mmCIF file with all atom_site columns, N, CA and C in Angstrom:
data_model
loop_
_atom_site.group_PDB
_atom_site.id
_atom_site.type_symbol
_atom_site.label_atom_id
_atom_site.label_alt_id
_atom_site.label_comp_id
_atom_site.label_asym_id
_atom_site.label_entity_id
_atom_site.label_seq_id
_atom_site.pdbx_PDB_ins_code
_atom_site.Cartn_x
_atom_site.Cartn_y
_atom_site.Cartn_z
_atom_site.occupancy
_atom_site.B_iso_or_equiv
_atom_site.pdbx_formal_charge
_atom_site.auth_seq_id
_atom_site.auth_comp_id
_atom_site.auth_asym_id
_atom_site.auth_atom_id
_atom_site.pdbx_PDB_model_num
ATOM 1   N N  . MET A 1 1  ? -19.701 52.676 -16.092 1.00 76.00 ? 1  MET A N  1
ATOM 2   C CA . MET A 1 1  ? -19.563 52.054 -14.791 1.00 76.00 ? 1  MET A CA 1
ATOM 3   C C  . MET A 1 1  ? -19.050 50.625 -15.000 1.00 76.00 ? 1  MET A C  1
ATOM 4   N N  . ILE A 1 2  ? -18.171 50.195 -14.111 1.00 80.00 ? 2  ILE A N  1
ATOM 5   C CA . ILE A 1 2  ? -17.612 48.843 -14.167 1.00 80.00 ? 2  ILE A CA 1
ATOM 6   C C  . ILE A 1 2  ? -18.313 47.979 -13.136 1.00 80.00 ? 2  ILE A C  1
ATOM 7   N N  . LYS A 1 3  ? -18.722 46.821 -13.590 1.00 75.00 ? 3  LYS A N  1
ATOM 8   C CA . LYS A 1 3  ? -19.364 45.875 -12.688 1.00 75.00 ? 3  LYS A CA 1
ATOM 9   C C  . LYS A 1 3  ? -18.391 44.728 -12.429 1.00 75.00 ? 3  LYS A C  1
ATOM 10  N N  . THR A 1 4  ? -18.181 44.395 -11.170 1.00 73.00 ? 4  THR A N  1
ATOM 11  C CA . THR A 1 4  ? -17.297 43.274 -10.846 1.00 73.00 ? 4  THR A CA 1
ATOM 12  C C  . THR A 1 4  ? -18.072 42.218 -10.078 1.00 73.00 ? 4  THR A C  1
ATOM 13  N N  . GLN A 1 5  ? -17.630 41.001 -10.235 1.00 67.00 ? 5  GLN A N  1
ATOM 14  C CA . GLN A 1 5  ? -18.256 39.897 -9.528  1.00 67.00 ? 5  GLN A CA 1
ATOM 15  C C  . GLN A 1 5  ? -17.158 38.906 -9.152  1.00 67.00 ? 5  GLN A C  1
ATOM 16  N N  . VAL A 1 6  ? -17.082 38.568 -7.871  1.00 61.00 ? 6  VAL A N  1
ATOM 17  C CA . VAL A 1 6  ? -16.119 37.585 -7.404  1.00 61.00 ? 6  VAL A CA 1
ATOM 18  C C  . VAL A 1 6  ? -16.777 36.211 -7.434  1.00 61.00 ? 6  VAL A C  1
ATOM 19  N N  . ILE A 1 7  ? -16.131 35.306 -8.116  1.00 59.00 ? 7  ILE A N  1
ATOM 20  C CA . ILE A 1 7  ? -16.653 33.951 -8.207  1.00 59.00 ? 7  ILE A CA 1
ATOM 21  C C  . ILE A 1 7  ? -15.667 33.035 -7.509  1.00 59.00 ? 7  ILE A C  1
ATOM 22  N N  . THR A 1 8  ? -16.140 32.354 -6.480  1.00 60.00 ? 8  THR A N  1
ATOM 23  C CA . THR A 1 8  ? -15.298 31.434 -5.722  1.00 60.00 ? 8  THR A CA 1
ATOM 24  C C  . THR A 1 8  ? -15.726 30.020 -6.026  1.00 60.00 ? 8  THR A C  1
ATOM 25  N N  . GLU A 1 9  ? -14.756 29.213 -6.446  1.00 58.00 ? 9  GLU A N  1
ATOM 26  C CA . GLU A 1 9  ? -15.048 27.812 -6.709  1.00 58.00 ? 9  GLU A CA 1
ATOM 27  C C  . GLU A 1 9  ? -15.064 27.084 -5.370  1.00 58.00 ? 9  GLU A C  1
ATOM 28  N N  . THR A 1 10 ? -16.223 26.555 -4.977  1.00 58.00 ? 10 THR A N  1
ATOM 29  C CA . THR A 1 10 ? -16.318 25.873 -3.697  1.00 58.00 ? 10 THR A CA 1
ATOM 30  C C  . THR A 1 10 ? -16.494 24.371 -3.852  1.00 58.00 ? 10 THR A C  1
ATOM 31  N N  . SER A 1 11 ? -16.642 23.900 -5.071  1.00 58.00 ? 11 SER A N  1
ATOM 32  C CA . SER A 1 11 ? -16.749 22.460 -5.259  1.00 58.00 ? 11 SER A CA 1
ATOM 33  C C  . SER A 1 11 ? -16.179 22.095 -6.626  1.00 58.00 ? 11 SER A C  1
ATOM 34  N N  . ARG A 1 12 ? -15.851 20.816 -6.779  1.00 67.00 ? 12 ARG A N  1
ATOM 35  C CA . ARG A 1 12 ? -15.304 20.318 -8.030  1.00 67.00 ? 12 ARG A CA 1
ATOM 36  C C  . ARG A 1 12 ? -15.587 18.829 -8.110  1.00 67.00 ? 12 ARG A C  1
ATOM 37  N N  . GLU A 1 13 ? -15.464 18.275 -9.290  1.00 79.00 ? 13 GLU A N  1
ATOM 38  C CA . GLU A 1 13 ? -15.664 16.842 -9.469  1.00 79.00 ? 13 GLU A CA 1
ATOM 39  C C  . GLU A 1 13 ? -14.347 16.126 -9.245  1.00 79.00 ? 13 GLU A C  1
ATOM 40  N N  . LEU A 1 14 ? -14.375 15.070 -8.434  1.00 91.00 ? 14 LEU A N  1
ATOM 41  C CA . LEU A 1 14 ? -13.168 14.317 -8.117  1.00 91.00 ? 14 LEU A CA 1
ATOM 42  C C  . LEU A 1 14 ? -13.352 12.852 -8.487  1.00 91.00 ? 14 LEU A C  1
ATOM 43  N N  . ASN A 1 15 ? -12.245 12.190 -8.770  1.00 95.00 ? 15 ASN A N  1
ATOM 44  C CA . ASN A 1 15 ? -12.257 10.751 -9.016  1.00 95.00 ? 15 ASN A CA 1
ATOM 45  C C  . ASN A 1 15 ? -11.704 10.061 -7.772  1.00 95.00 ? 15 ASN A C  1
ATOM 46  N N  . PHE A 1 16 ? -12.489 9.155  -7.208  1.00 97.00 ? 16 PHE A N  1
ATOM 47  C CA . PHE A 1 16 ? -12.113 8.470  -5.978  1.00 97.00 ? 16 PHE A CA 1
ATOM 48  C C  . PHE A 1 16 ? -11.542 7.098  -6.290  1.00 97.00 ? 16 PHE A C  1
ATOM 49  N N  . PRO A 1 17 ? -10.600 6.597  -5.468  1.00 97.00 ? 17 PRO A N  1
ATOM 50  C CA . PRO A 1 17 ? -10.040 7.210  -4.265  1.00 97.00 ? 17 PRO A CA 1
ATOM 51  C C  . PRO A 1 17 ? -9.097  8.353  -4.624  1.00 97.00 ? 17 PRO A C  1
ATOM 52  N N  . ILE A 1 18 ? -8.950  9.292  -3.664  1.00 97.00 ? 18 ILE A N  1
ATOM 53  C CA . ILE A 1 18 ? -8.091  10.452 -3.867  1.00 97.00 ? 18 ILE A CA 1
ATOM 54  C C  . ILE A 1 18 ? -7.536  10.923 -2.525  1.00 97.00 ? 18 ILE A C  1
ATOM 55  N N  . LEU A 1 19 ? -6.299  11.389 -2.527  1.00 97.00 ? 19 LEU A N  1
ATOM 56  C CA . LEU A 1 19 ? -5.686  11.968 -1.334  1.00 97.00 ? 19 LEU A CA 1
ATOM 57  C C  . LEU A 1 19 ? -5.967  13.465 -1.313  1.00 97.00 ? 19 LEU A C  1
ATOM 58  N N  . MET A 1 20 ? -6.514  13.942 -0.196  1.00 97.00 ? 20 MET A N  1
ATOM 59  C CA . MET A 1 20 ? -6.812  15.362 -0.035  1.00 97.00 ? 20 MET A CA 1
ATOM 60  C C  . MET A 1 20 ? -6.123  15.871 1.223   1.00 97.00 ? 20 MET A C  1
ATOM 61  N N  . GLU A 1 21 ? -5.633  17.109 1.170   1.00 97.00 ? 21 GLU A N  1
ATOM 62  C CA . GLU A 1 21 ? -4.947  17.727 2.301   1.00 97.00 ? 21 GLU A CA 1
ATOM 63  C C  . GLU A 1 21 ? -5.769  18.892 2.830   1.00 97.00 ? 21 GLU A C  1
ATOM 64  N N  . SER A 1 22 ? -5.930  18.935 4.147   1.00 96.00 ? 22 SER A N  1
ATOM 65  C CA . SER A 1 22 ? -6.663  20.027 4.774   1.00 96.00 ? 22 SER A CA 1
ATOM 66  C C  . SER A 1 22 ? -5.869  21.321 4.632   1.00 96.00 ? 22 SER A C  1
ATOM 67  N N  . LEU A 1 23 ? -6.532  22.392 4.255   1.00 96.00 ? 23 LEU A N  1
ATOM 68  C CA . LEU A 1 23 ? -5.888  23.696 4.147   1.00 96.00 ? 23 LEU A CA 1
ATOM 69  C C  . LEU A 1 23 ? -5.628  24.313 5.515   1.00 96.00 ? 23 LEU A C  1
ATOM 70  N N  . THR A 1 24 ? -6.297  23.822 6.551   1.00 94.00 ? 24 THR A N  1
ATOM 71  C CA . THR A 1 24 ? -6.154  24.421 7.879   1.00 94.00 ? 24 THR A CA 1
ATOM 72  C C  . THR A 1 24 ? -5.290  23.612 8.833   1.00 94.00 ? 24 THR A C  1
ATOM 73  N N  . THR A 1 25 ? -5.207  22.279 8.643   1.00 95.00 ? 25 THR A N  1
ATOM 74  C CA . THR A 1 25 ? -4.481  21.459 9.620   1.00 95.00 ? 25 THR A CA 1
ATOM 75  C C  . THR A 1 25 ? -3.359  20.619 9.017   1.00 95.00 ? 25 THR A C  1
ATOM 76  N N  . ASP A 1 26 ? -3.235  20.575 7.703   1.00 94.00 ? 26 ASP A N  1
ATOM 77  C CA . ASP A 1 26 ? -2.251  19.746 6.999   1.00 94.00 ? 26 ASP A CA 1
ATOM 78  C C  . ASP A 1 26 ? -2.520  18.247 7.116   1.00 94.00 ? 26 ASP A C  1
ATOM 79  N N  . THR A 1 27 ? -3.653  17.854 7.665   1.00 96.00 ? 27 THR A N  1
ATOM 80  C CA . THR A 1 27 ? -4.031  16.448 7.713   1.00 96.00 ? 27 THR A CA 1
ATOM 81  C C  . THR A 1 27 ? -4.288  15.964 6.288   1.00 96.00 ? 27 THR A C  1
ATOM 82  N N  . VAL A 1 28 ? -3.847  14.739 5.987   1.00 97.00 ? 28 VAL A N  1
ATOM 83  C CA . VAL A 1 28 ? -4.109  14.150 4.673   1.00 97.00 ? 28 VAL A CA 1
ATOM 84  C C  . VAL A 1 28 ? -5.058  12.977 4.870   1.00 97.00 ? 28 VAL A C  1
ATOM 85  N N  . VAL A 1 29 ? -6.128  12.973 4.086   1.00 98.00 ? 29 VAL A N  1
ATOM 86  C CA . VAL A 1 29 ? -7.147  11.936 4.161   1.00 98.00 ? 29 VAL A CA 1
ATOM 87  C C  . VAL A 1 29 ? -7.230  11.217 2.818   1.00 98.00 ? 29 VAL A C  1
ATOM 88  N N  . LEU A 1 30 ? -7.273  9.894  2.871   1.00 98.00 ? 30 LEU A N  1
ATOM 89  C CA . LEU A 1 30 ? -7.535  9.099  1.681   1.00 98.00 ? 30 LEU A CA 1
ATOM 90  C C  . LEU A 1 30 ? -9.047  8.949  1.582   1.00 98.00 ? 30 LEU A C  1
ATOM 91  N N  . PHE A 1 31 ? -9.654  9.717  0.678   1.00 98.00 ? 31 PHE A N  1
ATOM 92  C CA . PHE A 1 31 ? -11.101 9.676  0.481   1.00 98.00 ? 31 PHE A CA 1
ATOM 93  C C  . PHE A 1 31 ? -11.462 8.552  -0.480  1.00 98.00 ? 31 PHE A C  1
ATOM 94  N N  . THR A 1 32 ? -12.473 7.770  -0.100  1.00 98.00 ? 32 THR A N  1
ATOM 95  C CA . THR A 1 32 ? -13.005 6.733  -0.976  1.00 98.00 ? 32 THR A CA 1
ATOM 96  C C  . THR A 1 32 ? -14.339 7.147  -1.586  1.00 98.00 ? 32 THR A C  1
ATOM 97  N N  . SER A 1 33 ? -14.920 8.212  -1.032  1.00 97.00 ? 33 SER A N  1
ATOM 98  C CA . SER A 1 33 ? -16.115 8.837  -1.584  1.00 97.00 ? 33 SER A CA 1
ATOM 99  C C  . SER A 1 33 ? -16.135 10.276 -1.066  1.00 97.00 ? 33 SER A C  1
ATOM 100 N N  . GLU A 1 34 ? -17.141 11.023 -1.450  1.00 96.00 ? 34 GLU A N  1
ATOM 101 C CA . GLU A 1 34 ? -17.208 12.455 -1.138  1.00 96.00 ? 34 GLU A CA 1
ATOM 102 C C  . GLU A 1 34 ? -16.999 12.787 0.340   1.00 96.00 ? 34 GLU A C  1
ATOM 103 N N  . LYS A 1 35 ? -17.520 11.982 1.258   1.00 97.00 ? 35 LYS A N  1
ATOM 104 C CA . LYS A 1 35 ? -17.428 12.290 2.685   1.00 97.00 ? 35 LYS A CA 1
ATOM 105 C C  . LYS A 1 35 ? -16.801 11.165 3.509   1.00 97.00 ? 35 LYS A C  1
ATOM 106 N N  . THR A 1 36 ? -16.302 10.112 2.854   1.00 98.00 ? 36 THR A N  1
ATOM 107 C CA . THR A 1 36 ? -15.773 8.941  3.553   1.00 98.00 ? 36 THR A CA 1
ATOM 108 C C  . THR A 1 36 ? -14.283 8.802  3.292   1.00 98.00 ? 36 THR A C  1
ATOM 109 N N  . GLY A 1 37 ? -13.508 8.627  4.386   1.00 98.00 ? 37 GLY A N  1
ATOM 110 C CA . GLY A 1 37 ? -12.074 8.455  4.201   1.00 98.00 ? 37 GLY A CA 1
ATOM 111 C C  . GLY A 1 37 ? -11.341 8.171  5.492   1.00 98.00 ? 37 GLY A C  1
ATOM 112 N N  . THR A 1 38 ? -10.039 7.932  5.349   1.00 98.00 ? 38 THR A N  1
ATOM 113 C CA . THR A 1 38 ? -9.167  7.552  6.446   1.00 98.00 ? 38 THR A CA 1
ATOM 114 C C  . THR A 1 38 ? -7.961  8.482  6.503   1.00 98.00 ? 38 THR A C  1
ATOM 115 N N  . VAL A 1 39 ? -7.603  8.937  7.707   1.00 97.00 ? 39 VAL A N  1
ATOM 116 C CA . VAL A 1 39 ? -6.419  9.778  7.891   1.00 97.00 ? 39 VAL A CA 1
ATOM 117 C C  . VAL A 1 39 ? -5.180  8.948  7.591   1.00 97.00 ? 39 VAL A C  1
ATOM 118 N N  . VAL A 1 40 ? -4.331  9.448  6.692   1.00 96.00 ? 40 VAL A N  1
ATOM 119 C CA . VAL A 1 40 ? -3.078  8.767  6.379   1.00 96.00 ? 40 VAL A CA 1
ATOM 120 C C  . VAL A 1 40 ? -1.863  9.604  6.763   1.00 96.00 ? 40 VAL A C  1
ATOM 121 N N  . LYS A 1 41 ? -2.081  10.866 7.132   1.00 95.00 ? 41 LYS A N  1
ATOM 122 C CA . LYS A 1 41 ? -1.015  11.730 7.648   1.00 95.00 ? 41 LYS A CA 1
ATOM 123 C C  . LYS A 1 41 ? -1.635  12.663 8.672   1.00 95.00 ? 41 LYS A C  1
ATOM 124 N N  . LYS A 1 42 ? -1.140  12.577 9.899   1.00 94.00 ? 42 LYS A N  1
ATOM 125 C CA . LYS A 1 42 ? -1.661  13.420 10.978  1.00 94.00 ? 42 LYS A CA 1
ATOM 126 C C  . LYS A 1 42 ? -1.210  14.863 10.760  1.00 94.00 ? 42 LYS A C  1
ATOM 127 N N  . GLY A 1 43 ? -2.140  15.761 10.970  1.00 92.00 ? 43 GLY A N  1
ATOM 128 C CA . GLY A 1 43 ? -1.831  17.183 10.895  1.00 92.00 ? 43 GLY A CA 1
ATOM 129 C C  . GLY A 1 43 ? -1.847  17.790 12.280  1.00 92.00 ? 43 GLY A C  1
ATOM 130 N N  . GLU A 1 44 ? -2.314  19.024 12.370  1.00 92.00 ? 44 GLU A N  1
ATOM 131 C CA . GLU A 1 44 ? -2.330  19.765 13.635  1.00 92.00 ? 44 GLU A CA 1
ATOM 132 C C  . GLU A 1 44 ? -3.643  19.592 14.395  1.00 92.00 ? 44 GLU A C  1
ATOM 133 N N  . ASP A 1 45 ? -4.401  18.555 14.087  1.00 85.00 ? 45 ASP A N  1
ATOM 134 C CA . ASP A 1 45 ? -5.658  18.325 14.793  1.00 85.00 ? 45 ASP A CA 1
ATOM 135 C C  . ASP A 1 45 ? -5.546  17.035 15.607  1.00 85.00 ? 45 ASP A C  1
ATOM 136 N N  . ILE A 1 46 ? -6.643  16.573 16.153  1.00 87.00 ? 46 ILE A N  1
ATOM 137 C CA . ILE A 1 46 ? -6.607  15.428 17.054  1.00 87.00 ? 46 ILE A CA 1
ATOM 138 C C  . ILE A 1 46 ? -6.750  14.084 16.358  1.00 87.00 ? 46 ILE A C  1
ATOM 139 N N  . ASP A 1 47 ? -7.087  14.082 15.089  1.00 90.00 ? 47 ASP A N  1
ATOM 140 C CA . ASP A 1 47 ? -7.311  12.828 14.369  1.00 90.00 ? 47 ASP A CA 1
ATOM 141 C C  . ASP A 1 47 ? -5.985  12.128 14.087  1.00 90.00 ? 47 ASP A C  1
ATOM 142 N N  . GLU A 1 48 ? -5.875  10.878 14.544  1.00 94.00 ? 48 GLU A N  1
ATOM 143 C CA . GLU A 1 48 ? -4.664  10.082 14.381  1.00 94.00 ? 48 GLU A CA 1
ATOM 144 C C  . GLU A 1 48 ? -4.683  9.338  13.045  1.00 94.00 ? 48 GLU A C  1
ATOM 145 N N  . VAL A 1 49 ? -3.507  8.904  12.585  1.00 95.00 ? 49 VAL A N  1
ATOM 146 C CA . VAL A 1 49 ? -3.424  8.068  11.395  1.00 95.00 ? 49 VAL A CA 1
ATOM 147 C C  . VAL A 1 49 ? -4.283  6.827  11.627  1.00 95.00 ? 49 VAL A C  1
ATOM 148 N N  . GLY A 1 50 ? -5.093  6.493  10.645  1.00 95.00 ? 50 GLY A N  1
ATOM 149 C CA . GLY A 1 50 ? -5.994  5.353  10.746  1.00 95.00 ? 50 GLY A CA 1
ATOM 150 C C  . GLY A 1 50 ? -7.412  5.731  11.119  1.00 95.00 ? 50 GLY A C  1
ATOM 151 N N  . TYR A 1 51 ? -7.618  6.991  11.585  1.00 96.00 ? 51 TYR A N  1
ATOM 152 C CA . TYR A 1 51 ? -8.967  7.430  11.938  1.00 96.00 ? 51 TYR A CA 1
ATOM 153 C C  . TYR A 1 51 ? -9.839  7.409  10.683  1.00 96.00 ? 51 TYR A C  1
ATOM 154 N N  . TYR A 1 52 ? -10.988 6.742  10.780  1.00 98.00 ? 52 TYR A N  1
ATOM 155 C CA . TYR A 1 52 ? -11.908 6.585  9.660   1.00 98.00 ? 52 TYR A CA 1
ATOM 156 C C  . TYR A 1 52 ? -13.205 7.321  9.967   1.00 98.00 ? 52 TYR A C  1
ATOM 157 N N  . SER A 1 53 ? -13.731 8.010  8.962   1.00 97.00 ? 53 SER A N  1
ATOM 158 C CA . SER A 1 53 ? -15.003 8.702  9.147   1.00 97.00 ? 53 SER A CA 1
ATOM 159 C C  . SER A 1 53 ? -15.819 8.651  7.865   1.00 97.00 ? 53 SER A C  1
ATOM 160 N N  . ARG A 1 54 ? -17.138 8.637  8.042   1.00 98.00 ? 54 ARG A N  1
ATOM 161 C CA . ARG A 1 54 ? -18.065 8.732  6.902   1.00 98.00 ? 54 ARG A CA 1
ATOM 162 C C  . ARG A 1 54 ? -18.727 10.102 6.849   1.00 98.00 ? 54 ARG A C  1
ATOM 163 N N  . VAL A 1 55 ? -18.252 11.028 7.683   1.00 97.00 ? 55 VAL A N  1
ATOM 164 C CA . VAL A 1 55 ? -18.886 12.349 7.752   1.00 97.00 ? 55 VAL A CA 1
ATOM 165 C C  . VAL A 1 55 ? -17.868 13.498 7.681   1.00 97.00 ? 55 VAL A C  1
ATOM 166 N N  . TRP A 1 56 ? -16.798 13.335 6.890   1.00 97.00 ? 56 TRP A N  1
ATOM 167 C CA . TRP A 1 56 ? -15.865 14.431 6.673   1.00 97.00 ? 56 TRP A CA 1
ATOM 168 C C  . TRP A 1 56 ? -16.579 15.574 5.945   1.00 97.00 ? 56 TRP A C  1
ATOM 169 N N  . LEU A 1 57 ? -16.034 16.779 6.034   1.00 95.00 ? 57 LEU A N  1
ATOM 170 C CA . LEU A 1 57 ? -16.475 17.835 5.125   1.00 95.00 ? 57 LEU A CA 1
ATOM 171 C C  . LEU A 1 57 ? -16.234 17.322 3.707   1.00 95.00 ? 57 LEU A C  1
ATOM 172 N N  . GLU A 1 58 ? -17.095 17.639 2.788   1.00 95.00 ? 58 GLU A N  1
ATOM 173 C CA . GLU A 1 58 ? -16.995 17.127 1.428   1.00 95.00 ? 58 GLU A CA 1
ATOM 174 C C  . GLU A 1 58 ? -15.598 17.345 0.849   1.00 95.00 ? 58 GLU A C  1
ATOM 175 N N  . ALA A 1 59 ? -15.056 16.311 0.225   1.00 96.00 ? 59 ALA A N  1
ATOM 176 C CA . ALA A 1 59 ? -13.726 16.393 -0.392  1.00 96.00 ? 59 ALA A CA 1
ATOM 177 C C  . ALA A 1 59 ? -13.688 17.457 -1.482  1.00 96.00 ? 59 ALA A C  1
ATOM 178 N N  . SER A 1 60 ? -14.815 17.740 -2.086  1.00 94.00 ? 60 SER A N  1
ATOM 179 C CA . SER A 1 60 ? -14.877 18.732 -3.162  1.00 94.00 ? 60 SER A CA 1
ATOM 180 C C  . SER A 1 60 ? -14.929 20.171 -2.649  1.00 94.00 ? 60 SER A C  1
ATOM 181 N N  . ASN A 1 61 ? -14.942 20.363 -1.333  1.00 94.00 ? 61 ASN A N  1
ATOM 182 C CA . ASN A 1 61 ? -15.004 21.705 -0.748  1.00 94.00 ? 61 ASN A CA 1
ATOM 183 C C  . ASN A 1 61 ? -13.626 22.354 -0.823  1.00 94.00 ? 61 ASN A C  1
ATOM 184 N N  . THR A 1 62 ? -13.439 23.258 -1.783  1.00 93.00 ? 62 THR A N  1
ATOM 185 C CA . THR A 1 62 ? -12.133 23.883 -2.021  1.00 93.00 ? 62 THR A CA 1
ATOM 186 C C  . THR A 1 62 ? -11.761 24.914 -0.961  1.00 93.00 ? 62 THR A C  1
ATOM 187 N N  . GLU A 1 63 ? -12.678 25.241 -0.069  1.00 93.00 ? 63 GLU A N  1
ATOM 188 C CA . GLU A 1 63 ? -12.341 26.159 1.019   1.00 93.00 ? 63 GLU A CA 1
ATOM 189 C C  . GLU A 1 63 ? -11.689 25.409 2.183   1.00 93.00 ? 63 GLU A C  1
ATOM 190 N N  . TYR A 1 64 ? -11.770 24.074 2.174   1.00 95.00 ? 64 TYR A N  1
ATOM 191 C CA . TYR A 1 64 ? -11.186 23.280 3.251   1.00 95.00 ? 64 TYR A CA 1
ATOM 192 C C  . TYR A 1 64 ? -10.136 22.281 2.760   1.00 95.00 ? 64 TYR A C  1
ATOM 193 N N  . TRP A 1 65 ? -10.313 21.728 1.554   1.00 96.00 ? 65 TRP A N  1
ATOM 194 C CA . TRP A 1 65 ? -9.426  20.691 1.042   1.00 96.00 ? 65 TRP A CA 1
ATOM 195 C C  . TRP A 1 65 ? -8.739  21.109 -0.248  1.00 96.00 ? 65 TRP A C  1
ATOM 196 N N  . LYS A 1 66 ? -7.525  20.590 -0.439  1.00 96.00 ? 66 LYS A N  1
ATOM 197 C CA . LYS A 1 66 ? -6.855  20.689 -1.736  1.00 96.00 ? 66 LYS A CA 1
ATOM 198 C C  . LYS A 1 66 ? -6.322  19.291 -2.067  1.00 96.00 ? 66 LYS A C  1
ATOM 199 N N  . VAL A 1 67 ? -6.150  19.031 -3.359  1.00 96.00 ? 67 VAL A N  1
ATOM 200 C CA . VAL A 1 67 ? -5.604  17.746 -3.774  1.00 96.00 ? 67 VAL A CA 1
ATOM 201 C C  . VAL A 1 67 ? -4.170  17.649 -3.261  1.00 96.00 ? 67 VAL A C  1
ATOM 202 N N  . PHE A 1 68 ? -3.834  16.538 -2.607  1.00 97.00 ? 68 PHE A N  1
ATOM 203 C CA . PHE A 1 68 ? -2.486  16.324 -2.099  1.00 97.00 ? 68 PHE A CA 1
ATOM 204 C C  . PHE A 1 68 ? -1.565  16.029 -3.270  1.00 97.00 ? 68 PHE A C  1
ATOM 205 N N  . GLU A 1 69 ? -0.517  16.823 -3.418  1.00 95.00 ? 69 GLU A N  1
ATOM 206 C CA . GLU A 1 69 ? 0.385   16.702 -4.569  1.00 95.00 ? 69 GLU A CA 1
ATOM 207 C C  . GLU A 1 69 ? 1.678   15.973 -4.225  1.00 95.00 ? 69 GLU A C  1
ATOM 208 N N  . GLY A 1 70 ? 1.887   15.671 -2.941  1.00 93.00 ? 70 GLY A N  1
ATOM 209 C CA . GLY A 1 70 ? 3.120   15.027 -2.523  1.00 93.00 ? 70 GLY A CA 1
ATOM 210 C C  . GLY A 1 70 ? 3.075   13.523 -2.705  1.00 93.00 ? 70 GLY A C  1
ATOM 211 N N  . GLU A 1 71 ? 3.982   12.863 -2.011  1.00 94.00 ? 71 GLU A N  1
ATOM 212 C CA . GLU A 1 71 ? 4.061   11.410 -2.047  1.00 94.00 ? 71 GLU A CA 1
ATOM 213 C C  . GLU A 1 71 ? 4.062   10.903 -0.616  1.00 94.00 ? 71 GLU A C  1
ATOM 214 N N  . LEU A 1 72 ? 3.253   9.900  -0.340  1.00 92.00 ? 72 LEU A N  1
ATOM 215 C CA . LEU A 1 72 ? 3.206   9.276  0.987   1.00 92.00 ? 72 LEU A CA 1
ATOM 216 C C  . LEU A 1 72 ? 3.682   7.848  0.865   1.00 92.00 ? 72 LEU A C  1
ATOM 217 N N  . ARG A 1 73 ? 4.437   7.407  1.849   1.00 91.00 ? 73 ARG A N  1
ATOM 218 C CA . ARG A 1 73 ? 4.887   6.015  1.883   1.00 91.00 ? 73 ARG A CA 1
ATOM 219 C C  . ARG A 1 73 ? 4.365   5.407  3.164   1.00 91.00 ? 73 ARG A C  1
ATOM 220 N N  . LEU A 1 74 ? 3.621   4.314  3.065   1.00 86.00 ? 74 LEU A N  1
ATOM 221 C CA . LEU A 1 74 ? 3.088   3.618  4.220   1.00 86.00 ? 74 LEU A CA 1
ATOM 222 C C  . LEU A 1 74 ? 3.952   2.391  4.494   1.00 86.00 ? 74 LEU A C  1
ATOM 223 N N  . SER A 1 75 ? 4.206   2.130  5.773   1.00 87.00 ? 75 SER A N  1
ATOM 224 C CA . SER A 1 75 ? 4.967   0.950  6.145   1.00 87.00 ? 75 SER A CA 1
ATOM 225 C C  . SER A 1 75 ? 4.590   0.540  7.555   1.00 87.00 ? 75 SER A C  1
ATOM 226 N N  . ASN A 1 76 ? 4.943   -0.671 7.919   1.00 87.00 ? 76 ASN A N  1
ATOM 227 C CA . ASN A 1 76 ? 4.737   -1.153 9.277   1.00 87.00 ? 76 ASN A CA 1
ATOM 228 C C  . ASN A 1 76 ? 5.870   -0.664 10.160  1.00 87.00 ? 76 ASN A C  1
ATOM 229 N N  . ASP A 1 77 ? 5.578   -0.467 11.443  1.00 77.00 ? 77 ASP A N  1
ATOM 230 C CA . ASP A 1 77 ? 6.618   -0.089 12.403  1.00 77.00 ? 77 ASP A CA 1
ATOM 231 C C  . ASP A 1 77 ? 7.577   -1.215 12.634  1.00 77.00 ? 77 ASP A C  1
#
């Protein structure tokens, strides 16, 4: 008999600050700690660029966030 087990990685260790991208909305957040950060790229949700929160879903939650691999450029209007 074959025994199978699915193992899902739901957390990981991160070095802060770090840019994370939402898997569901494409929002990019600059996290300064596990649950604290600022929106730096608006996605498909209501949070605008500059929105700051101390209660985000944990940055290490791989079911919601992935490390942002792109490049962002910030500038004044």
